[in-house]
mmCIF file with all atom_site columns, C-alpha atoms in Angstrom:
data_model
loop_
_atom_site.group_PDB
_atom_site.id
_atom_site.type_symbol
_atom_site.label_atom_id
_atom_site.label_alt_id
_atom_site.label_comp_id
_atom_site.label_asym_id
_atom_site.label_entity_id
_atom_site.label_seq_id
_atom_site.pdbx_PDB_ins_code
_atom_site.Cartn_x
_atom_site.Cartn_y
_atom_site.Cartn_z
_atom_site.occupancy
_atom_site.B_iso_or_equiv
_atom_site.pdbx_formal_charge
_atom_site.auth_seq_id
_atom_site.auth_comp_id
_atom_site.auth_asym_id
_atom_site.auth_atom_id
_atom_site.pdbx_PDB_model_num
ATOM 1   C CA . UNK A 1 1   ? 16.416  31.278  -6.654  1.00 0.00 ? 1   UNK A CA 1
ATOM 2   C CA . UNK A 1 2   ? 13.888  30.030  -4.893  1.00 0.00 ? 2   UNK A CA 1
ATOM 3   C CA . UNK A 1 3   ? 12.446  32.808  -1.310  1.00 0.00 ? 3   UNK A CA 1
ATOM 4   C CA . UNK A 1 4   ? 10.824  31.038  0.957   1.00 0.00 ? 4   UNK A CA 1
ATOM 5   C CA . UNK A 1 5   ? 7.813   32.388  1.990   1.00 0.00 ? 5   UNK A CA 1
ATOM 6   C CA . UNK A 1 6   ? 5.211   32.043  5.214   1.00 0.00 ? 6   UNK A CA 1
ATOM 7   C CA . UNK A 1 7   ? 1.801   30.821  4.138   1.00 0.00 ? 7   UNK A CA 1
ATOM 8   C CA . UNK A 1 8   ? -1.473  31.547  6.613   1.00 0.00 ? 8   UNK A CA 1
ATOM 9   C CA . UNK A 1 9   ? -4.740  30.820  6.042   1.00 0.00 ? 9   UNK A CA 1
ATOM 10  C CA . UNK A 1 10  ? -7.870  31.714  7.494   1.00 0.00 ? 10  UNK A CA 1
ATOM 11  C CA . UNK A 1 11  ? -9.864  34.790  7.585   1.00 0.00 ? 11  UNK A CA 1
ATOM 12  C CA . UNK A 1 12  ? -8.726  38.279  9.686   1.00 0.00 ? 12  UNK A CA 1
ATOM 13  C CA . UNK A 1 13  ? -11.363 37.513  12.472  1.00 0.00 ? 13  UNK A CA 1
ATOM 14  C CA . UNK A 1 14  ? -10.253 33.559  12.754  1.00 0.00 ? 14  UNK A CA 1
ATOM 15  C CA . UNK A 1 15  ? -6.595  33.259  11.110  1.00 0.00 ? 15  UNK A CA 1
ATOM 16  C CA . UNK A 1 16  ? -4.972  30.112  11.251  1.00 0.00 ? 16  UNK A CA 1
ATOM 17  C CA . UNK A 1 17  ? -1.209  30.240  11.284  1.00 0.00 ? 17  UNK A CA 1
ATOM 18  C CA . UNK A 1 18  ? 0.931   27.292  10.352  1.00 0.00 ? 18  UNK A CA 1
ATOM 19  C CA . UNK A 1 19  ? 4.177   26.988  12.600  1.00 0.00 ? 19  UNK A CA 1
ATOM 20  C CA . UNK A 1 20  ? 7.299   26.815  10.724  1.00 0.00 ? 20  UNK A CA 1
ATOM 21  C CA . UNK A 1 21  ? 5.409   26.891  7.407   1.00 0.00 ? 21  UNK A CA 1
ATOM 22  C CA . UNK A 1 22  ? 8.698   28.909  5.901   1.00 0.00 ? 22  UNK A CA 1
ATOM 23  C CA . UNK A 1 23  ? 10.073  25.335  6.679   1.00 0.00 ? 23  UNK A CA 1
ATOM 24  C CA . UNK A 1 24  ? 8.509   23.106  4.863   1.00 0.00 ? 24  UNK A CA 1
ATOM 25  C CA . UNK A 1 25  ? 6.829   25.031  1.701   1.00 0.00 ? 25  UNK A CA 1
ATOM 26  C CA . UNK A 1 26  ? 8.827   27.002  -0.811  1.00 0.00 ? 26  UNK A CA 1
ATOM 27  C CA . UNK A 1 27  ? 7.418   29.610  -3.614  1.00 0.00 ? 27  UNK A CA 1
ATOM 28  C CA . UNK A 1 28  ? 9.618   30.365  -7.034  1.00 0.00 ? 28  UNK A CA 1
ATOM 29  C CA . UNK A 1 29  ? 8.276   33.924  -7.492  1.00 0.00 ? 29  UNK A CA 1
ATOM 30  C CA . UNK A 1 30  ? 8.787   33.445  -11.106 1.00 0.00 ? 30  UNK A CA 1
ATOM 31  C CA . UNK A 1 31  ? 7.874   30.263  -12.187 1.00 0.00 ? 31  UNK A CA 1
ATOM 32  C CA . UNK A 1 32  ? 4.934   30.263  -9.483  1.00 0.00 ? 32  UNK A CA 1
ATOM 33  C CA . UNK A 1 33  ? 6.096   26.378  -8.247  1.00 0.00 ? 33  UNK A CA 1
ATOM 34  C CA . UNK A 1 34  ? 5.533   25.161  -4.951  1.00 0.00 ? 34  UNK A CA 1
ATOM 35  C CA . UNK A 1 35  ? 7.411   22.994  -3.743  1.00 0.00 ? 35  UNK A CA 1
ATOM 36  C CA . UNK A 1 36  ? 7.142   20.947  -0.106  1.00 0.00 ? 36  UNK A CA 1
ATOM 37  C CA . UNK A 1 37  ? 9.918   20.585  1.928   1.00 0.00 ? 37  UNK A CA 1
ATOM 38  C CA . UNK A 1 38  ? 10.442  16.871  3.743   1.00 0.00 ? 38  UNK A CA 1
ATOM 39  C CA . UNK A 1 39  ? 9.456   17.943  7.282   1.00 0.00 ? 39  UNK A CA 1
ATOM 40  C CA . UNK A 1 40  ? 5.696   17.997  6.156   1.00 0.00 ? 40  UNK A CA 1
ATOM 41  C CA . UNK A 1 41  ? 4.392   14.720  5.979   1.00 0.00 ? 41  UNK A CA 1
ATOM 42  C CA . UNK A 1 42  ? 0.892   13.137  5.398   1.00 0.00 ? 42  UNK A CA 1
ATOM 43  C CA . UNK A 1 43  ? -0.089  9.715   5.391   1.00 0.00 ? 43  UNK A CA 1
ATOM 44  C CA . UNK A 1 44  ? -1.931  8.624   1.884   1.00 0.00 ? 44  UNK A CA 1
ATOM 45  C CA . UNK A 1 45  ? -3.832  5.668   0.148   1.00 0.00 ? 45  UNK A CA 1
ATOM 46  C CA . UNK A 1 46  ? -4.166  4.402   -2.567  1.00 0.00 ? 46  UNK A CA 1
ATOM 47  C CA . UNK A 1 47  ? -6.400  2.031   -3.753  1.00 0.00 ? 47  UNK A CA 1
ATOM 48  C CA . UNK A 1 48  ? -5.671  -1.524  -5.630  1.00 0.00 ? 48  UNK A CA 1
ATOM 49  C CA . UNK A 1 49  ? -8.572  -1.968  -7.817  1.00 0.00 ? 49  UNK A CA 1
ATOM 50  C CA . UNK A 1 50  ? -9.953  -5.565  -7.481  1.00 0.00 ? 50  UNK A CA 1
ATOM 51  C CA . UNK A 1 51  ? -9.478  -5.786  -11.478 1.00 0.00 ? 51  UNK A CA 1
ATOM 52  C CA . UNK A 1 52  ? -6.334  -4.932  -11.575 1.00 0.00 ? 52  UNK A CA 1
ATOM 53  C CA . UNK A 1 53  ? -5.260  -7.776  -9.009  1.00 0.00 ? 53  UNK A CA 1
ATOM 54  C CA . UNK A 1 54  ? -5.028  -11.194 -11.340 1.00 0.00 ? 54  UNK A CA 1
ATOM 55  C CA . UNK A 1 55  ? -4.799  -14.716 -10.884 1.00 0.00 ? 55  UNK A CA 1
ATOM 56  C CA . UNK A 1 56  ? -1.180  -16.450 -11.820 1.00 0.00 ? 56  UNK A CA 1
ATOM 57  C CA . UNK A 1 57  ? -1.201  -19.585 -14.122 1.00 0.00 ? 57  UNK A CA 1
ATOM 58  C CA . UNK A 1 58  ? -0.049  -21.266 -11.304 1.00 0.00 ? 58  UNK A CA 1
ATOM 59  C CA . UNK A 1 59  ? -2.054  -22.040 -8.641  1.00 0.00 ? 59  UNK A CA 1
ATOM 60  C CA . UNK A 1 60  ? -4.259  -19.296 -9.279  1.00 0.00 ? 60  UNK A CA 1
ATOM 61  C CA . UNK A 1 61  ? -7.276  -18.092 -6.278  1.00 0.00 ? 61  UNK A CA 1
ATOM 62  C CA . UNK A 1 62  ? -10.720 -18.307 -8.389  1.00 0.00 ? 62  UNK A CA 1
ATOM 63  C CA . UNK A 1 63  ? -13.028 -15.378 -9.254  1.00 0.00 ? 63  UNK A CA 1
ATOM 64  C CA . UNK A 1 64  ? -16.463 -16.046 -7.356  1.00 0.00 ? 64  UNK A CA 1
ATOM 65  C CA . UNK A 1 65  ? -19.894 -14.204 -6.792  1.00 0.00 ? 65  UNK A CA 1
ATOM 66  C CA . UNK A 1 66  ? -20.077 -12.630 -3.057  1.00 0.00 ? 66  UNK A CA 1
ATOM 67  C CA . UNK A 1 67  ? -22.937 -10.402 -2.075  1.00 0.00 ? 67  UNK A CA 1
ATOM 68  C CA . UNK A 1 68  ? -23.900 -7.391  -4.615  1.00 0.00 ? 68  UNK A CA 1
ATOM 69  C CA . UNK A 1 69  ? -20.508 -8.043  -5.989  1.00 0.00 ? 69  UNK A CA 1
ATOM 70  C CA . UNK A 1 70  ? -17.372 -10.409 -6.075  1.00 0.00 ? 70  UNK A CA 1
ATOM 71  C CA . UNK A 1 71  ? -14.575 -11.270 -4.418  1.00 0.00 ? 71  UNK A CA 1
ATOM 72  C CA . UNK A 1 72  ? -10.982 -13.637 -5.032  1.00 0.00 ? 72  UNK A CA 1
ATOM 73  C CA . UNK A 1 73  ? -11.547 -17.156 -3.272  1.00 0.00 ? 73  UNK A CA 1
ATOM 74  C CA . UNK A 1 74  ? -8.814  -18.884 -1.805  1.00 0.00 ? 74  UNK A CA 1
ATOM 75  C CA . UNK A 1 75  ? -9.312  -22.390 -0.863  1.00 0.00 ? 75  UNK A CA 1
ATOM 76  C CA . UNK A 1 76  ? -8.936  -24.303 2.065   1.00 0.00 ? 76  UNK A CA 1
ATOM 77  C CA . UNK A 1 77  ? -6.090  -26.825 1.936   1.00 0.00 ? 77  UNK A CA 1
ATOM 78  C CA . UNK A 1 78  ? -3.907  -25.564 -0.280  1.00 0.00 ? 78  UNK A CA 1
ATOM 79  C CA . UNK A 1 79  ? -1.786  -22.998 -1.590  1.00 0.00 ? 79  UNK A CA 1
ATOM 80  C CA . UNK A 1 80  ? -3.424  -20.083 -4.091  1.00 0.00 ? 80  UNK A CA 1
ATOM 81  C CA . UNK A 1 81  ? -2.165  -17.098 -5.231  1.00 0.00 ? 81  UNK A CA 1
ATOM 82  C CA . UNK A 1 82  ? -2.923  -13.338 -6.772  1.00 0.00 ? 82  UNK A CA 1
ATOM 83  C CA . UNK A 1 83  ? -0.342  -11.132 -8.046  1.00 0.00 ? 83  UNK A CA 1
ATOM 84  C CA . UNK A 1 84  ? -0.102  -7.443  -9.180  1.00 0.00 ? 84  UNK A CA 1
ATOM 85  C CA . UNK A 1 85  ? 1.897   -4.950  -10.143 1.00 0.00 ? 85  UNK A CA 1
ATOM 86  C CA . UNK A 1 86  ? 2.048   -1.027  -9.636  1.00 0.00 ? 86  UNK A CA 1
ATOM 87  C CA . UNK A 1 87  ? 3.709   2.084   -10.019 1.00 0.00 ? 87  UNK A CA 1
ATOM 88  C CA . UNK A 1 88  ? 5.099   4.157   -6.746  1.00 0.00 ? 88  UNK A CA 1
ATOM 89  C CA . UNK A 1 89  ? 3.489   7.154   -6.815  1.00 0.00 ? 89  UNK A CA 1
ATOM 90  C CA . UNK A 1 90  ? 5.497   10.310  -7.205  1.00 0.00 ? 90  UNK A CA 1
ATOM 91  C CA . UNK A 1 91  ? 5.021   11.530  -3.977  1.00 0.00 ? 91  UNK A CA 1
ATOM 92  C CA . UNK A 1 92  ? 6.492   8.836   -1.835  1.00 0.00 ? 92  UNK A CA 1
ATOM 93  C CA . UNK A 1 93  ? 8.779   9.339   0.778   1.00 0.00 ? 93  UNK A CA 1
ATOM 94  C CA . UNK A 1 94  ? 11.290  6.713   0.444   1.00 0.00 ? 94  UNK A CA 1
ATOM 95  C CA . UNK A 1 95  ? 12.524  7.052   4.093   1.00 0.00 ? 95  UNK A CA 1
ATOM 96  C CA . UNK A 1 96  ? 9.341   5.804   5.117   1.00 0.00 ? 96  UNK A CA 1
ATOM 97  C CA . UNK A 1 97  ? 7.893   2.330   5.540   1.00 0.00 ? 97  UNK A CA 1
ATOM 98  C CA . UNK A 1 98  ? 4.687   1.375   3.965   1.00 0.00 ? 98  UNK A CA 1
ATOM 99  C CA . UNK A 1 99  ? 1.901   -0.533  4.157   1.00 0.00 ? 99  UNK A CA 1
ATOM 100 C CA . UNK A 1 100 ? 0.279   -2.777  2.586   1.00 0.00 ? 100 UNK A CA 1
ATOM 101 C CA . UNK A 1 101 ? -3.709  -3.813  3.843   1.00 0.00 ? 101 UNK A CA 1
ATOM 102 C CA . UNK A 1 102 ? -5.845  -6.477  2.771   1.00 0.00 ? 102 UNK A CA 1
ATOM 103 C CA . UNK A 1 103 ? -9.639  -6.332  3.304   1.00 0.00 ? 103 UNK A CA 1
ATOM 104 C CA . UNK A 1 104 ? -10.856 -10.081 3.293   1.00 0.00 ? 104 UNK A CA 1
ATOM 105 C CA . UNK A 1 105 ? -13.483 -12.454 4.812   1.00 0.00 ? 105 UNK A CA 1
ATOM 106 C CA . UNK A 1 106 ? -14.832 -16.045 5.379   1.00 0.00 ? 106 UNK A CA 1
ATOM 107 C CA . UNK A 1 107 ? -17.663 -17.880 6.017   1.00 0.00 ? 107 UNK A CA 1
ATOM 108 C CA . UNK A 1 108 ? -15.694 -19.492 9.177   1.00 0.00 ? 108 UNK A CA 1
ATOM 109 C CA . UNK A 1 109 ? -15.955 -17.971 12.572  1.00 0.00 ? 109 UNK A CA 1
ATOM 110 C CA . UNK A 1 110 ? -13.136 -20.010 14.425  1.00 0.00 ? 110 UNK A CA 1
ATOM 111 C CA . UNK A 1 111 ? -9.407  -20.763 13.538  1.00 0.00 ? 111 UNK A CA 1
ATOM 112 C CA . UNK A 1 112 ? -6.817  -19.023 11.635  1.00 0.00 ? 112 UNK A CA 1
ATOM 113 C CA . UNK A 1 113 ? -5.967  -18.269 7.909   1.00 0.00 ? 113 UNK A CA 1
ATOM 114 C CA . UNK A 1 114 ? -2.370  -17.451 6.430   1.00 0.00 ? 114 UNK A CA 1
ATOM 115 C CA . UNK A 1 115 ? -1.567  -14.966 4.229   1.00 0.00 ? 115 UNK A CA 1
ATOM 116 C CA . UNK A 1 116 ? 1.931   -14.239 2.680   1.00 0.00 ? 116 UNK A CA 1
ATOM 117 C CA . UNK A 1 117 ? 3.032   -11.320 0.798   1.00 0.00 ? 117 UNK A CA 1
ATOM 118 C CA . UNK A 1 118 ? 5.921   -11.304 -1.452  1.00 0.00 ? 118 UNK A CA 1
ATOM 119 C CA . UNK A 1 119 ? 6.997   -8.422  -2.873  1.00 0.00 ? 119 UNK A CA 1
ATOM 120 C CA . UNK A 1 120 ? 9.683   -6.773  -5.130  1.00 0.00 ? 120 UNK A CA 1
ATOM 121 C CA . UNK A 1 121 ? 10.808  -2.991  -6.237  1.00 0.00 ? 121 UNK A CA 1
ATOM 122 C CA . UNK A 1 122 ? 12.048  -2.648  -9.358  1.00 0.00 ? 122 UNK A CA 1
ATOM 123 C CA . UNK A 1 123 ? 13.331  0.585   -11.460 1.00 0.00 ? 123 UNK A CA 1
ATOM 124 C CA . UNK A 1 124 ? 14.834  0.930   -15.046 1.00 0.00 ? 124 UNK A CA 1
ATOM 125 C CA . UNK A 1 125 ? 16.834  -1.443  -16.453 1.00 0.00 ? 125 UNK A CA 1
ATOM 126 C CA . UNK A 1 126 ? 16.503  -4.006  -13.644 1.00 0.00 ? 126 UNK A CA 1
ATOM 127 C CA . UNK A 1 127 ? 15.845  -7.815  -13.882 1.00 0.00 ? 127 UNK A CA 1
ATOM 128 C CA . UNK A 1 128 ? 11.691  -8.353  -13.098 1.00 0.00 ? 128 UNK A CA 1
ATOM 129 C CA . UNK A 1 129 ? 12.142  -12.048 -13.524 1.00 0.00 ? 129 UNK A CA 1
ATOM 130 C CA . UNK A 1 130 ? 14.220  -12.414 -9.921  1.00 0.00 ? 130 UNK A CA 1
ATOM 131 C CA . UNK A 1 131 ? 13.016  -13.640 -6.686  1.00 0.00 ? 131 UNK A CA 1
ATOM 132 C CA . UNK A 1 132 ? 11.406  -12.117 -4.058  1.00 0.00 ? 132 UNK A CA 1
ATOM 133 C CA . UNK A 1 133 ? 13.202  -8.728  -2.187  1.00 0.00 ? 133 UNK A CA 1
ATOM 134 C CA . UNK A 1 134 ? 11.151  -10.927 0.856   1.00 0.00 ? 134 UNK A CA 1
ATOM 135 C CA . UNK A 1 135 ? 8.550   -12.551 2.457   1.00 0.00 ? 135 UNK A CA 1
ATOM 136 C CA . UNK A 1 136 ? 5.930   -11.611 4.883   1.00 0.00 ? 136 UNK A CA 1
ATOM 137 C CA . UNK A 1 137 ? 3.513   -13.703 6.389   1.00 0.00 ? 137 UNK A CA 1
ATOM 138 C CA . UNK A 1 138 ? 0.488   -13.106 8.365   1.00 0.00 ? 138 UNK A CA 1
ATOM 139 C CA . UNK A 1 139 ? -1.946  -15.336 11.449  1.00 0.00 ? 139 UNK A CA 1
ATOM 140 C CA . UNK A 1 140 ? -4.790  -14.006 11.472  1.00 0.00 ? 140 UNK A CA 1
ATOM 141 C CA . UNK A 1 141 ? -8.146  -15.049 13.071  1.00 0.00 ? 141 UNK A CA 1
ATOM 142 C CA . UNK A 1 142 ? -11.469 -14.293 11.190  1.00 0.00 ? 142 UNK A CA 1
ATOM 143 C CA . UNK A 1 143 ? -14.161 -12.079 12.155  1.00 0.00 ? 143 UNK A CA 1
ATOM 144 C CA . UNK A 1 144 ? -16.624 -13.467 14.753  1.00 0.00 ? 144 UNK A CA 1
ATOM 145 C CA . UNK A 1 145 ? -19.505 -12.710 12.202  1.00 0.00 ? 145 UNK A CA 1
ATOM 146 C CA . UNK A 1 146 ? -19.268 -14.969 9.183   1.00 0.00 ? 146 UNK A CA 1
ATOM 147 C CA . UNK A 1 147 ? -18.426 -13.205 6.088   1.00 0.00 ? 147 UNK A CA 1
ATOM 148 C CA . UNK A 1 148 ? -17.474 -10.342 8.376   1.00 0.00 ? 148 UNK A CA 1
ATOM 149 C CA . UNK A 1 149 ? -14.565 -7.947  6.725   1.00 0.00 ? 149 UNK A CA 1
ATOM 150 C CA . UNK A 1 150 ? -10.818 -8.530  8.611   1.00 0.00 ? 150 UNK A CA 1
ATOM 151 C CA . UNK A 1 151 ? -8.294  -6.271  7.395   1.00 0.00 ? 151 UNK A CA 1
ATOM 152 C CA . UNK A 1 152 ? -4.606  -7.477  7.860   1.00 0.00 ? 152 UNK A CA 1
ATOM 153 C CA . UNK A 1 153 ? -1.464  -5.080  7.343   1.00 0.00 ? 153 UNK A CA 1
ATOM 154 C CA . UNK A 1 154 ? 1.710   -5.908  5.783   1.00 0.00 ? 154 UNK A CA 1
ATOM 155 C CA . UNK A 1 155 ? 4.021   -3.533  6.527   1.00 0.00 ? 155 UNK A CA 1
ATOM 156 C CA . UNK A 1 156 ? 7.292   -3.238  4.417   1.00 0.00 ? 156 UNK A CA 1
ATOM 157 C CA . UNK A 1 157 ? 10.405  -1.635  5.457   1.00 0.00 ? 157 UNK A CA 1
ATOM 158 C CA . UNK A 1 158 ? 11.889  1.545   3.835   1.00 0.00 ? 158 UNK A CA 1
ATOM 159 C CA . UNK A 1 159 ? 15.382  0.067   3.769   1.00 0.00 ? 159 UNK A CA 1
ATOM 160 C CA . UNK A 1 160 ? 13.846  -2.355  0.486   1.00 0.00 ? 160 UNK A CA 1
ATOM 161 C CA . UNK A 1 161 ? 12.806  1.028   -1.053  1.00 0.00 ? 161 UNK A CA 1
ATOM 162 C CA . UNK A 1 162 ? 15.767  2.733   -3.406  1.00 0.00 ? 162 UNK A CA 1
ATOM 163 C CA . UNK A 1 163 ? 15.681  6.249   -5.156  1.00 0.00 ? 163 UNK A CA 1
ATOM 164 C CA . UNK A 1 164 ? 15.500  4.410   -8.525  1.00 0.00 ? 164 UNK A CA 1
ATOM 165 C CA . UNK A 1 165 ? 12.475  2.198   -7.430  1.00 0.00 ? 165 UNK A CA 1
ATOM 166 C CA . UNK A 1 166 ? 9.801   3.031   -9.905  1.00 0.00 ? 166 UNK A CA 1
ATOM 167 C CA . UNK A 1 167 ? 7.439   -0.440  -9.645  1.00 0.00 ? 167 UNK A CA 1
ATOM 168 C CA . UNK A 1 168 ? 6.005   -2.813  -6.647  1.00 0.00 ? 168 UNK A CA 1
ATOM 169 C CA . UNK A 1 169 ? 5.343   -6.204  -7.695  1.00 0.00 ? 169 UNK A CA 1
ATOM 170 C CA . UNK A 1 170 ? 3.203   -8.447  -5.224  1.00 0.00 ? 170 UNK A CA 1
ATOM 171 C CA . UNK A 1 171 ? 2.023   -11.747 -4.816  1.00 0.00 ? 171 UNK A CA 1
ATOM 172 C CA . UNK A 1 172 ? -0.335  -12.424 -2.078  1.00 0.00 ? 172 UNK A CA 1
ATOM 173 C CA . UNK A 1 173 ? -1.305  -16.163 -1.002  1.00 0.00 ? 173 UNK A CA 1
ATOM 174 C CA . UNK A 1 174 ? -3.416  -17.986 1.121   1.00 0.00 ? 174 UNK A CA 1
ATOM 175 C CA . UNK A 1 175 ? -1.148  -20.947 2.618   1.00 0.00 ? 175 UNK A CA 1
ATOM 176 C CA . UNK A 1 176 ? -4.485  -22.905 3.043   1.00 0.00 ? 176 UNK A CA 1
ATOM 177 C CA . UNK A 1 177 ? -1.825  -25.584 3.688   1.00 0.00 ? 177 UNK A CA 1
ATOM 178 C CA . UNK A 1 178 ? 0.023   -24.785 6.219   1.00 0.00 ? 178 UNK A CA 1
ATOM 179 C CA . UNK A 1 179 ? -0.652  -26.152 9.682   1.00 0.00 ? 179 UNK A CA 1
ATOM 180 C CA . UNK A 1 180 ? -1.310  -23.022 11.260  1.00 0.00 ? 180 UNK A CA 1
ATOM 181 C CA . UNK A 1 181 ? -4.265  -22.199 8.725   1.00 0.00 ? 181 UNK A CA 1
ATOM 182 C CA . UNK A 1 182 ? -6.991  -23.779 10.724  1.00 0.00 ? 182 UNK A CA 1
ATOM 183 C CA . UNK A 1 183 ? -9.527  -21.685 8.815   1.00 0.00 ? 183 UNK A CA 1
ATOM 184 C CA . UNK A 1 184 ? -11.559 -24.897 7.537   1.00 0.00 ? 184 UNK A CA 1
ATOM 185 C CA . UNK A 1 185 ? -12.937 -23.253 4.952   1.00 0.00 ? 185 UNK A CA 1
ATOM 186 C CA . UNK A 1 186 ? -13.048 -20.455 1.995   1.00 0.00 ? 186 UNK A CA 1
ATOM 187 C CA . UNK A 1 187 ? -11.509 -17.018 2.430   1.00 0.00 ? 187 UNK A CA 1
ATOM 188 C CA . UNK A 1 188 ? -12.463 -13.853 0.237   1.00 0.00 ? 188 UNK A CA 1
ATOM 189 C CA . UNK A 1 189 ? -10.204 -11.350 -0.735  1.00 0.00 ? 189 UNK A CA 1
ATOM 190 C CA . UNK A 1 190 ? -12.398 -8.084  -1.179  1.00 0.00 ? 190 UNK A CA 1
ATOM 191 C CA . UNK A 1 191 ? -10.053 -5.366  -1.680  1.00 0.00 ? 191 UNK A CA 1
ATOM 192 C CA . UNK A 1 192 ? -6.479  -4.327  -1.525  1.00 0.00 ? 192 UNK A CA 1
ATOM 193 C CA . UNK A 1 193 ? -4.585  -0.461  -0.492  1.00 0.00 ? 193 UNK A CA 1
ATOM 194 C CA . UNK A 1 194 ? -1.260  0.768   -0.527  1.00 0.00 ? 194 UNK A CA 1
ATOM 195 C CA . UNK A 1 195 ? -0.724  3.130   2.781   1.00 0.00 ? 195 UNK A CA 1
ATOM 196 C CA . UNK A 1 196 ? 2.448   5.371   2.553   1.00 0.00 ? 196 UNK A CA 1
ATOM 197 C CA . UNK A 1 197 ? 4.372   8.615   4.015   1.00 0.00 ? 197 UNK A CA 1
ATOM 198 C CA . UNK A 1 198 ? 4.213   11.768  1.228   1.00 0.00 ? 198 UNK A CA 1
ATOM 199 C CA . UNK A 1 199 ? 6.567   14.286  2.110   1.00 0.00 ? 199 UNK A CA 1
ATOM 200 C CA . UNK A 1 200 ? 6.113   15.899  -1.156  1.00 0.00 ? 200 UNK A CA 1
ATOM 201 C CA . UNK A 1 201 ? 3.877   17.154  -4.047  1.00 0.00 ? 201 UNK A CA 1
ATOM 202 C CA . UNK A 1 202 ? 5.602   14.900  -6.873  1.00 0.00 ? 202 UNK A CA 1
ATOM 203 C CA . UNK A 1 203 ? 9.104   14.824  -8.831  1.00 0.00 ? 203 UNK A CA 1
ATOM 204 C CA . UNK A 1 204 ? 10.018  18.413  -9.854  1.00 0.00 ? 204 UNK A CA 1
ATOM 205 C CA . UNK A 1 205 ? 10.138  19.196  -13.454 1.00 0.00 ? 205 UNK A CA 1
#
């Protein structure tokens, strides 16, 4: 059975106590686990790696130089996409919503671009093939320096989010299109990061 156990840290001339630490962390004195209790949350990030986000065979964004590196271009006028999948990490609290952030840029200083974000949970045994769980869509100016980095958040709720959800499936497009994207020109997609609650170390075992 697992005893619950206060945890301080610090030295005897400074100690720092944690309130209610018997709360939220619990010791098995035999098997040495630790496990954390719900009411201690953190916000964490992780980081979509620029290779891992690809272009679809249809109407794909195009790979393209940009400074020391390179960056996804999205046209103006028209409708391109990047897609990518990933695992939920472990530690996720499912009660939560997260967030997802796009670091992009263009050489335009004036206007609007529109982004949408489509995205879908999936666990075991479960169709990958179906539409959309939904659809969010983003106005956003650029920065008043051209080429200047804009981040814009997505933020999904926790009631899409089951306890069998093992896999997030995006698709992010620029809707180049769209009357609303007055951008008149190119936008760069530079990075991409998945913001969420943890309320705990990982899945038992």
């Amino acid at each position: 059975m697992a005893i619950p156990i206060l945890i301080m840290f610090g030295t005897q001339e400074h100690p720092f106590h944690i309130h209610k630490m018997a709360e939220k962390i619990v010791v098995n004195p035999i098997t040495g686990k630790l496990q954390l209790i719900t009411n201690l949350r953190v916000r964490k990030n992780v980081e979509i790696a620029i290779g891992s986000i690809k272009p679809p065979a249809s109407h794909p964004a195009s790979w393209a130089d940009l400074g020391i590196a390179g960056a996804w271009e999205f046209s103006d006028g028209s409708t391109e996409t990047v897609i990518l999948e990933m695992p939920l990490p472990l530690d996720i609290n499912r009660s939560e919503d997260v967030v997802v952030d796009i670091a992009w840029s263009s050489p335009s200083t004036s206007g609007n671009c529109v982004w949408q974000l489509e995205y879908l949970f999936r666990g075991d045994d479960e169709d990958i093939s179906v539409s959309a769980d939904d659809t969010l869509t983003q106005t956003v100016a650029p920065s008043t320096t051209a080429n200047g980095l804009v981040t814009t958040s997505f933020t999904i709720p926790a009631a899409d989010i089951s306890d069998t959800d093992k896999l997030l499936i995006l698709r992010l497009q620029r809707l180049g299109g769209d009357a609303n994207d007055t951008l008149g020109d190119v936008a760069y997609l530079t990075a991409m990061n998945f913001n969420y609650i943890s309320n705990k170390l990982g899945d038992s075992v």
